[in-house]
């Protein structure tokens, strides 16, 4: 798993918890299969842009909050 994939997965997990949602609710709202969401949240595979947008819409947050901070001075792997 690359660093960027792990950072995005961690950000999505945090947002799901913070907004009081669950994997099941996200799956029901977005149409992402539960096993796929589990793999994405564990960092095994990357999220697609459309998945990030759908999850952000469900959670009523900006999809940009899932992305690593490009202004932190760190370079993506």
Coordinates of N, CA and C in Angstrom, one line a residue:
X1 N 0.9 -1.2 0.0 CA 0.0 0.0 0.0 C 0.9 1.2 0.0
X2 N 0.6 2.2 -0.9 CA 1.4 3.4 -0.9 C 0.9 4.4 0.1
X3 N 1.7 5.4 0.5 CA 1.4 6.4 1.5 C 0.2 7.2 1.2
X4 N 0.0 7.6 -0.1 CA -1.1 8.4 -0.5 C -2.4 7.6 -0.3
X5 N -2.4 6.3 -0.7 CA -3.6 5.5 -0.6 C -4.0 5.3 0.9
X6 N -3.0 5.1 1.7 CA -3.2 5.0 3.2 C -3.8 6.3 3.8
X7 N -3.2 7.4 3.4 CA -3.7 8.7 3.9 C -5.1 9.0 3.5
X8 N -5.5 8.7 2.3 CA -6.9 8.9 1.8 C -7.8 7.9 2.6
X9 N -7.4 6.7 2.7 CA -8.2 5.7 3.5 C -8.5 6.2 4.9
X10 N -7.4 6.6 5.6 CA -7.5 7.1 6.9 C -8.5 8.3 7.0
X11 N -8.4 9.2 6.1 CA -9.2 10.4 6.1 C -10.7 10.0 5.9
X12 N -10.9 9.1 5.0 CA -12.3 8.7 4.8 C -12.9 8.0 6.0
X13 N -12.1 7.1 6.6 CA -12.5 6.4 7.9 C -12.9 7.4 8.9
X14 N -12.0 8.4 9.1 CA -12.2 9.4 10.1 C -13.5 10.2 9.9
X15 N -13.7 10.6 8.6 CA -14.9 11.3 8.3 C -16.2 10.5 8.5
X16 N -16.1 9.2 8.2 CA -17.3 8.3 8.5 C -17.6 8.3 10.0
X17 N -16.6 8.1 10.8 CA -16.8 8.1 12.2 C -17.2 9.4 12.8
X18 N -16.6 10.5 12.3 CA -16.9 11.8 12.8 C -18.4 12.2 12.5
X19 N -18.8 11.8 11.3 CA -20.2 12.2 10.9 C -21.2 11.2 11.4
X20 N -20.8 10.2 12.2 CA -21.8 9.3 12.8 C -22.4 8.3 11.9
X21 N -21.6 8.0 10.8 CA -22.1 7.1 9.8 C -21.5 5.7 10.1
X22 N -21.6 4.8 9.2 CA -21.0 3.5 9.3 C -20.7 3.0 7.9
X23 N -19.9 1.9 7.8 CA -19.6 1.3 6.5 C -20.9 0.9 5.8
X24 N -21.8 0.3 6.5 CA -23.1 -0.2 5.9 C -23.9 1.0 5.4
X25 N -24.0 2.1 6.1 CA -24.7 3.3 5.7 C -24.1 3.9 4.4
X26 N -22.8 3.9 4.4 CA -22.1 4.5 3.3 C -22.3 3.6 2.0
X27 N -22.3 2.3 2.2 CA -22.5 1.3 1.1 C -23.9 1.5 0.6
X28 N -24.9 1.6 1.5 CA -26.3 1.7 1.1 C -26.5 3.0 0.3
X29 N -25.9 4.1 0.8 CA -26.1 5.4 0.1 C -25.3 5.6 -1.2
X30 N -24.2 4.9 -1.3 CA -23.3 5.1 -2.5 C -23.4 4.0 -3.5
X31 N -23.8 2.8 -3.1 CA -23.8 1.7 -4.0 C -22.5 0.9 -4.1
X32 N -21.5 1.3 -3.2 CA -20.3 0.6 -3.2 C -20.5 -0.6 -2.4
X33 N -20.1 -1.8 -3.0 CA -20.2 -3.0 -2.2 C -19.4 -3.0 -0.9
X34 N -19.9 -3.7 0.1 CA -19.3 -3.7 1.4 C -17.9 -4.2 1.4
X35 N -17.6 -5.3 0.6 CA -16.3 -5.8 0.5 C -15.3 -4.9 -0.2
X36 N -15.8 -4.2 -1.2 CA -15.0 -3.2 -1.9 C -14.7 -2.0 -0.9
X37 N -15.7 -1.5 -0.2 CA -15.4 -0.4 0.7 C -14.4 -0.9 1.8
X38 N -14.5 -2.1 2.3 CA -13.6 -2.6 3.3 C -12.2 -2.6 2.8
X39 N -12.0 -3.0 1.5 CA -10.7 -3.1 0.9 C -10.1 -1.7 0.7
X40 N -11.0 -0.8 0.4 CA -10.5 0.6 0.2 C -10.1 1.2 1.5
X41 N -10.9 1.0 2.5 CA -10.6 1.6 3.8 C -9.4 1.0 4.5
X42 N -9.1 -0.2 4.1 CA -7.9 -0.9 4.7 C -6.6 -0.5 3.9
X43 N -6.8 0.2 2.7 CA -5.7 0.7 1.9 C -5.2 -0.4 1.0
X44 N -5.9 -1.5 0.8 CA -5.5 -2.5 -0.1 C -5.6 -2.1 -1.5
X45 N -6.7 -1.3 -1.8 CA -6.9 -0.7 -3.2 C -7.3 0.7 -3.0
X46 N -7.0 1.5 -4.0 CA -7.3 3.0 -4.0 C -8.8 3.2 -4.3
X47 N -9.3 4.3 -3.7 CA -10.6 4.8 -4.0 C -10.6 5.4 -5.4
X48 N -11.7 5.3 -6.1 CA -11.9 6.1 -7.4 C -12.4 7.5 -7.0
X49 N -12.2 8.4 -8.0 CA -12.7 9.8 -7.7 C -14.2 9.7 -7.5
X50 N -14.9 9.0 -8.3 CA -16.4 8.9 -8.2 C -16.8 8.4 -6.8
X51 N -16.1 7.4 -6.3 CA -16.4 6.9 -5.0 C -16.2 7.9 -3.9
X52 N -15.0 8.7 -4.0 CA -14.8 9.7 -3.0 C -15.9 10.8 -3.1
X53 N -16.3 11.1 -4.3 CA -17.4 12.2 -4.4 C -18.7 11.7 -3.8
X54 N -19.0 10.4 -4.1 CA -20.2 9.8 -3.5 C -20.2 9.8 -2.0
X55 N -19.1 9.4 -1.5 CA -19.0 9.3 0.0 C -19.0 10.7 0.6
X56 N -18.4 11.6 0.0 CA -18.4 13.0 0.5 C -19.8 13.5 0.4
X57 N -20.5 13.3 -0.6 CA -21.9 13.7 -0.7 C -22.8 13.1 0.4
X58 N -22.6 11.8 0.6 CA -23.4 11.1 1.7 C -23.1 11.7 3.0
X59 N -21.8 12.1 3.3 CA -21.4 12.6 4.6 C -21.6 14.1 4.7
X60 N -22.0 14.7 3.6 CA -22.1 16.2 3.6 C -20.8 16.9 3.9
X61 N -19.7 16.4 3.3 CA -18.4 17.1 3.5 C -17.8 17.3 2.1
X62 N -16.8 18.1 2.0 CA -16.1 18.3 0.8 C -15.1 17.1 0.5
X63 N -15.1 16.6 -0.7 CA -14.2 15.5 -1.0 C -12.8 15.9 -0.9
X64 N -12.5 17.2 -0.9 CA -11.1 17.6 -0.8 C -10.5 17.3 0.6
X65 N -11.4 17.1 1.6 CA -10.9 16.8 2.9 C -10.3 15.4 3.0
X66 N -10.6 14.6 2.0 CA -10.0 13.2 1.9 C -8.6 13.2 1.4
X67 N -8.2 14.2 0.7 CA -7.0 14.2 0.0 C -5.8 14.7 0.9
X68 N -4.6 14.2 0.7 CA -3.5 14.6 1.4 C -3.2 16.1 1.2
X69 N -2.7 16.8 2.2 CA -2.4 18.2 2.2 C -1.1 18.4 1.3
X70 N -1.3 19.0 0.1 CA -0.2 19.2 -0.8 C 0.7 20.3 -0.4
X71 N 0.2 21.1 0.6 CA 1.0 22.2 1.1 C 1.8 21.9 2.3
X72 N 1.9 20.7 2.7 CA 2.6 20.3 3.9 C 4.1 20.2 3.6
X73 N 4.5 20.3 2.4 CA 6.0 20.2 2.1 C 6.4 18.8 1.8
X74 N 5.5 17.8 2.0 CA 5.9 16.4 1.8 C 5.5 16.1 0.4
X75 N 6.3 15.2 -0.3 CA 6.0 14.8 -1.6 C 5.3 13.5 -1.6
X76 N 4.3 13.3 -2.5 CA 3.6 12.0 -2.6 C 4.5 11.0 -3.1
X77 N 4.3 9.8 -2.7 CA 5.2 8.6 -3.1 C 4.8 8.3 -4.5

